[in-house]
């Protein structure tokens, strides 16, 4: 009976924390596909900007530290990782999504070789766990690239597999955004998928007077869809964070 009462008390405490307790903080470490944008970049939108909307009101606080153009290496070198750690407390969740800039070998200011990328991610996981927080690894979202037959073409090389391998080796929760976003692109199709990305006609937006055809960065619609894909994957992840999601089905 004593053990039953203790178990019941712990269950009720857990429920109260989720349902009516203080909000849980989710920290975001990543690149432009996740980041909050400056007014001069709009309508470019990071999917992290729609993350809070996937959870019940007041149940989470999103600390979005993702930044355009950053790789795991530059996120560390600029002190952004240490700043995130300083803000992280026990019980928090840290979402880690890099790859777009790490694999940009033509851009030496941000390029991170595969072995260094894997080591940096392993460091992130270890650092978060040392803080008593929960790390969650995410593979990079897909770029809008199709072959002549209309099939989505992978564009991140070996980097997503390095994330998957680390997650399996270190028993870290993994949200496979590359596979989920690729499936969305394939389902949406070559032409219709343009609406998910930063495609702006000339003269349609003052920030892009000559127009833009960007197959990496999201439109508001694309960012919202990716946030919903994350939420759907989270629901089946087994993470306690999923208990705070709004009710809803597949995007």
Tab-separated table of C-alpha atoms in Angstrom:
chain	number	residue	atom	x	y	z
A	1	UNK	CA	0.000	0.000	0.000
A	2	UNK	CA	2.855	2.352	0.872
A	3	UNK	CA	4.486	1.786	-2.537
A	4	UNK	CA	1.140	2.269	-4.253
A	5	UNK	CA	0.627	5.621	-2.549
A	6	UNK	CA	4.133	6.766	-3.476
A	7	UNK	CA	3.564	5.738	-7.096
A	8	UNK	CA	0.218	7.511	-7.166
A	9	UNK	CA	1.755	10.665	-5.725
A	10	UNK	CA	4.529	10.653	-8.325
A	11	UNK	CA	2.004	10.145	-11.126
A	12	UNK	CA	-0.169	12.990	-9.875
A	13	UNK	CA	2.879	15.241	-9.519
A	14	UNK	CA	3.940	14.461	-13.067
A	15	UNK	CA	0.412	15.165	-14.355
A	16	UNK	CA	0.248	18.452	-12.471
A	17	UNK	CA	3.578	19.522	-13.907
A	18	UNK	CA	2.347	18.873	-17.439
A	19	UNK	CA	-1.201	20.128	-17.027
A	20	UNK	CA	-0.881	23.092	-14.732
A	21	UNK	CA	2.684	23.444	-13.555
A	22	UNK	CA	5.410	25.775	-14.754
A	23	UNK	CA	6.235	25.745	-18.468
A	24	UNK	CA	9.078	23.605	-19.746
A	25	UNK	CA	11.820	25.387	-21.693
A	26	UNK	CA	12.830	24.089	-25.121
A	27	UNK	CA	16.149	25.483	-26.378
A	28	UNK	CA	16.868	25.414	-30.124
A	29	UNK	CA	20.403	25.076	-31.482
A	30	UNK	CA	20.509	25.150	-35.250
A	31	UNK	CA	20.762	27.033	-38.521
A	32	UNK	CA	18.586	29.200	-40.759
A	33	UNK	CA	15.999	26.514	-41.440
A	34	UNK	CA	15.019	26.714	-37.757
A	35	UNK	CA	15.915	30.318	-36.863
A	36	UNK	CA	13.784	33.372	-36.178
A	37	UNK	CA	14.190	35.888	-38.997
A	38	UNK	CA	14.977	39.577	-39.189
A	39	UNK	CA	12.326	41.834	-40.768
A	40	UNK	CA	14.635	42.331	-43.759
A	41	UNK	CA	14.506	38.590	-44.482
A	42	UNK	CA	10.716	38.165	-44.493
A	43	UNK	CA	8.819	36.230	-45.741
A	44	UNK	CA	11.683	33.768	-45.035
A	45	UNK	CA	10.636	31.850	-41.930
A	46	UNK	CA	12.314	29.271	-39.705
A	47	UNK	CA	10.225	26.317	-38.591
A	48	UNK	CA	11.274	26.985	-34.988
A	49	UNK	CA	9.071	30.076	-35.113
A	50	UNK	CA	6.008	27.810	-35.247
A	51	UNK	CA	7.201	25.375	-32.600
A	52	UNK	CA	5.455	26.910	-29.577
A	53	UNK	CA	2.121	26.756	-31.420
A	54	UNK	CA	2.343	22.948	-31.462
A	55	UNK	CA	2.036	22.808	-27.669
A	56	UNK	CA	-0.774	23.635	-25.287
A	57	UNK	CA	-0.874	27.292	-24.274
A	58	UNK	CA	1.528	28.052	-21.453
A	59	UNK	CA	3.016	24.553	-21.370
A	60	UNK	CA	6.359	25.409	-22.992
A	61	UNK	CA	8.692	28.337	-23.538
A	62	UNK	CA	10.772	28.220	-26.733
A	63	UNK	CA	14.259	29.720	-26.543
A	64	UNK	CA	15.201	29.891	-30.228
A	65	UNK	CA	18.969	30.373	-30.529
A	66	UNK	CA	19.253	29.000	-34.051
A	67	UNK	CA	20.971	31.413	-36.434
A	68	UNK	CA	21.305	31.821	-40.184
A	69	UNK	CA	24.555	30.530	-41.650
A	70	UNK	CA	25.769	28.629	-38.602
A	71	UNK	CA	27.334	25.196	-38.505
A	72	UNK	CA	28.212	23.161	-35.433
A	73	UNK	CA	31.727	24.601	-35.630
A	74	UNK	CA	30.758	28.266	-35.858
A	75	UNK	CA	28.005	27.839	-33.264
A	76	UNK	CA	30.759	26.785	-30.860
A	77	UNK	CA	33.393	29.297	-32.008
A	78	UNK	CA	31.049	32.276	-31.638
A	79	UNK	CA	30.166	31.311	-28.084
A	80	UNK	CA	26.553	30.542	-28.968
A	81	UNK	CA	26.710	27.014	-27.590
A	82	UNK	CA	28.129	28.140	-24.245
A	83	UNK	CA	25.459	30.850	-24.021
A	84	UNK	CA	22.758	28.238	-24.619
A	85	UNK	CA	24.247	25.972	-21.953
A	86	UNK	CA	24.358	28.843	-19.470
A	87	UNK	CA	20.611	29.300	-20.011
A	88	UNK	CA	19.843	25.579	-19.708
A	89	UNK	CA	18.633	24.131	-16.429
A	90	UNK	CA	17.777	20.641	-15.256
A	91	UNK	CA	14.591	19.360	-16.869
A	92	UNK	CA	14.873	21.501	-20.009
A	93	UNK	CA	14.914	20.062	-23.536
A	94	UNK	CA	17.504	21.022	-26.175
A	95	UNK	CA	16.743	20.419	-29.864
A	96	UNK	CA	19.910	20.169	-31.974
A	97	UNK	CA	19.649	20.470	-35.761
A	98	UNK	CA	22.648	21.251	-37.957
A	99	UNK	CA	23.955	20.065	-41.312
A	100	UNK	CA	23.111	22.567	-44.052
A	101	UNK	CA	26.165	24.701	-43.371
A	102	UNK	CA	28.420	21.995	-41.983
A	103	UNK	CA	28.354	20.194	-45.335
A	104	UNK	CA	28.887	23.359	-47.428
A	105	UNK	CA	32.434	22.526	-48.489
A	106	UNK	CA	32.426	25.493	-50.878
A	107	UNK	CA	32.010	27.864	-47.913
A	108	UNK	CA	35.149	27.558	-45.758
A	109	UNK	CA	33.821	30.072	-43.217
A	110	UNK	CA	31.291	27.483	-42.037
A	111	UNK	CA	32.267	24.090	-43.472
A	112	UNK	CA	32.770	21.351	-40.899
A	113	UNK	CA	34.264	18.016	-42.022
A	114	UNK	CA	32.109	14.961	-41.250
A	115	UNK	CA	34.301	13.666	-38.429
A	116	UNK	CA	34.321	17.075	-36.733
A	117	UNK	CA	30.567	17.397	-37.218
A	118	UNK	CA	30.002	14.083	-35.450
A	119	UNK	CA	32.353	15.076	-32.611
A	120	UNK	CA	30.616	18.418	-32.176
A	121	UNK	CA	27.209	16.777	-31.982
A	122	UNK	CA	28.529	14.264	-29.452
A	123	UNK	CA	29.842	17.167	-27.385
A	124	UNK	CA	26.442	18.871	-27.528
A	125	UNK	CA	24.725	15.725	-26.284
A	126	UNK	CA	27.194	15.240	-23.435
A	127	UNK	CA	27.025	18.890	-22.384
A	128	UNK	CA	23.229	18.892	-22.273
A	129	UNK	CA	23.143	15.718	-20.213
A	130	UNK	CA	25.657	17.192	-17.782
A	131	UNK	CA	23.166	19.993	-17.165
A	132	UNK	CA	20.467	17.475	-16.301
A	133	UNK	CA	18.546	18.382	-19.452
A	134	UNK	CA	17.344	16.222	-22.350
A	135	UNK	CA	19.089	16.421	-25.747
A	136	UNK	CA	17.109	15.634	-28.895
A	137	UNK	CA	18.960	15.188	-32.193
A	138	UNK	CA	17.343	16.211	-35.483
A	139	UNK	CA	18.559	15.437	-38.967
A	140	UNK	CA	18.676	18.474	-41.297
A	141	UNK	CA	15.535	19.257	-43.274
A	142	UNK	CA	15.587	18.484	-46.986
A	143	UNK	CA	16.273	21.025	-49.685
A	144	UNK	CA	13.792	21.305	-52.529
A	145	UNK	CA	15.642	19.267	-55.136
A	146	UNK	CA	14.020	16.914	-57.636
A	147	UNK	CA	15.409	14.814	-60.465
A	148	UNK	CA	13.905	14.767	-63.949
A	149	UNK	CA	11.510	12.015	-62.903
A	150	UNK	CA	10.145	14.140	-60.068
A	151	UNK	CA	11.834	12.268	-57.233
A	152	UNK	CA	13.328	14.149	-54.277
A	153	UNK	CA	17.125	14.128	-54.403
A	154	UNK	CA	19.060	13.963	-51.088
A	155	UNK	CA	21.431	16.907	-50.729
A	156	UNK	CA	23.195	16.465	-47.376
A	157	UNK	CA	25.559	13.621	-48.218
A	158	UNK	CA	26.639	11.512	-45.247
A	159	UNK	CA	25.691	14.100	-42.608
A	160	UNK	CA	22.170	12.843	-41.776
A	161	UNK	CA	23.496	9.305	-41.317
A	162	UNK	CA	26.078	10.630	-38.856
A	163	UNK	CA	23.229	12.078	-36.776
A	164	UNK	CA	21.331	8.792	-36.896
A	165	UNK	CA	24.403	6.798	-35.921
A	166	UNK	CA	25.168	9.066	-32.973
A	167	UNK	CA	21.577	8.902	-31.755
A	168	UNK	CA	21.655	5.106	-31.841
A	169	UNK	CA	25.080	4.845	-30.232
A	170	UNK	CA	24.401	7.300	-27.397
A	171	UNK	CA	20.714	6.393	-26.975
A	172	UNK	CA	19.579	9.919	-27.785
A	173	UNK	CA	16.053	10.696	-28.974
A	174	UNK	CA	16.042	11.295	-32.735
A	175	UNK	CA	13.529	13.226	-34.831
A	176	UNK	CA	14.351	12.430	-38.449
A	177	UNK	CA	13.403	15.701	-40.102
A	178	UNK	CA	15.257	14.852	-43.313
A	179	UNK	CA	13.075	11.848	-43.994
A	180	UNK	CA	9.888	13.577	-42.875
A	181	UNK	CA	10.532	16.711	-44.957
A	182	UNK	CA	11.560	14.633	-47.986
A	183	UNK	CA	8.269	12.759	-47.744
A	184	UNK	CA	6.388	16.075	-47.627
A	185	UNK	CA	8.187	17.306	-50.740
A	186	UNK	CA	7.538	14.065	-52.595
A	187	UNK	CA	3.876	14.131	-51.665
A	188	UNK	CA	3.484	17.816	-52.563
A	189	UNK	CA	5.212	17.574	-55.928
A	190	UNK	CA	7.657	19.598	-57.997
A	191	UNK	CA	5.552	22.687	-58.694
A	192	UNK	CA	3.317	22.777	-55.638
A	193	UNK	CA	6.285	22.453	-53.261
A	194	UNK	CA	7.521	25.893	-54.333
A	195	UNK	CA	4.873	27.348	-52.012
A	196	UNK	CA	6.685	25.777	-49.050
A	197	UNK	CA	9.917	27.626	-49.836
A	198	UNK	CA	11.083	31.190	-50.339
A	199	UNK	CA	9.857	31.696	-53.878
A	200	UNK	CA	8.927	35.346	-54.416
A	201	UNK	CA	7.988	36.889	-57.768
A	202	UNK	CA	9.756	40.093	-58.879
A	203	UNK	CA	8.050	43.146	-57.411
A	204	UNK	CA	5.960	41.112	-54.980
A	205	UNK	CA	7.977	41.914	-51.851
A	206	UNK	CA	10.119	44.950	-51.003
A	207	UNK	CA	12.794	42.743	-49.437
A	208	UNK	CA	13.270	40.944	-52.764
A	209	UNK	CA	12.545	43.509	-55.507
A	210	UNK	CA	14.044	41.243	-58.167
A	211	UNK	CA	12.316	38.176	-56.791
A	212	UNK	CA	13.960	35.068	-55.337
A	213	UNK	CA	13.864	31.317	-55.960
A	214	UNK	CA	15.266	29.791	-52.767
A	215	UNK	CA	14.994	26.029	-52.331
A	216	UNK	CA	16.572	25.921	-48.871
A	217	UNK	CA	14.655	28.429	-46.749
A	218	UNK	CA	10.978	28.176	-45.924
A	219	UNK	CA	7.971	30.354	-46.561
A	220	UNK	CA	5.606	30.769	-43.586
A	221	UNK	CA	3.517	27.893	-44.952
A	222	UNK	CA	6.556	25.645	-45.259
A	223	UNK	CA	7.861	26.522	-41.809
A	224	UNK	CA	4.497	25.795	-40.234
A	225	UNK	CA	4.298	22.447	-42.040
A	226	UNK	CA	7.746	21.442	-40.782
A	227	UNK	CA	6.820	22.385	-37.216
A	228	UNK	CA	3.725	20.192	-37.494
A	229	UNK	CA	5.841	17.353	-38.877
A	230	UNK	CA	8.130	17.692	-35.869
A	231	UNK	CA	5.151	17.586	-33.528
A	232	UNK	CA	3.746	14.479	-35.172
A	233	UNK	CA	7.115	12.709	-34.906
A	234	UNK	CA	7.475	13.840	-31.298
A	235	UNK	CA	4.110	12.304	-30.459
A	236	UNK	CA	5.499	8.857	-31.261
A	237	UNK	CA	8.947	9.393	-29.748
A	238	UNK	CA	8.254	8.332	-26.177
A	239	UNK	CA	9.617	11.633	-24.831
A	240	UNK	CA	7.755	13.168	-21.893
A	241	UNK	CA	7.684	16.436	-23.840
A	242	UNK	CA	5.042	14.901	-26.105
A	243	UNK	CA	2.529	15.075	-23.248
A	244	UNK	CA	2.443	18.857	-23.698
A	245	UNK	CA	1.454	18.775	-27.378
A	246	UNK	CA	-1.893	20.064	-28.533
A	247	UNK	CA	-4.356	17.409	-29.580
A	248	UNK	CA	-4.190	16.647	-33.251
A	249	UNK	CA	-3.433	14.076	-35.884
A	250	UNK	CA	-1.059	13.767	-38.801
A	251	UNK	CA	-0.244	17.036	-40.616
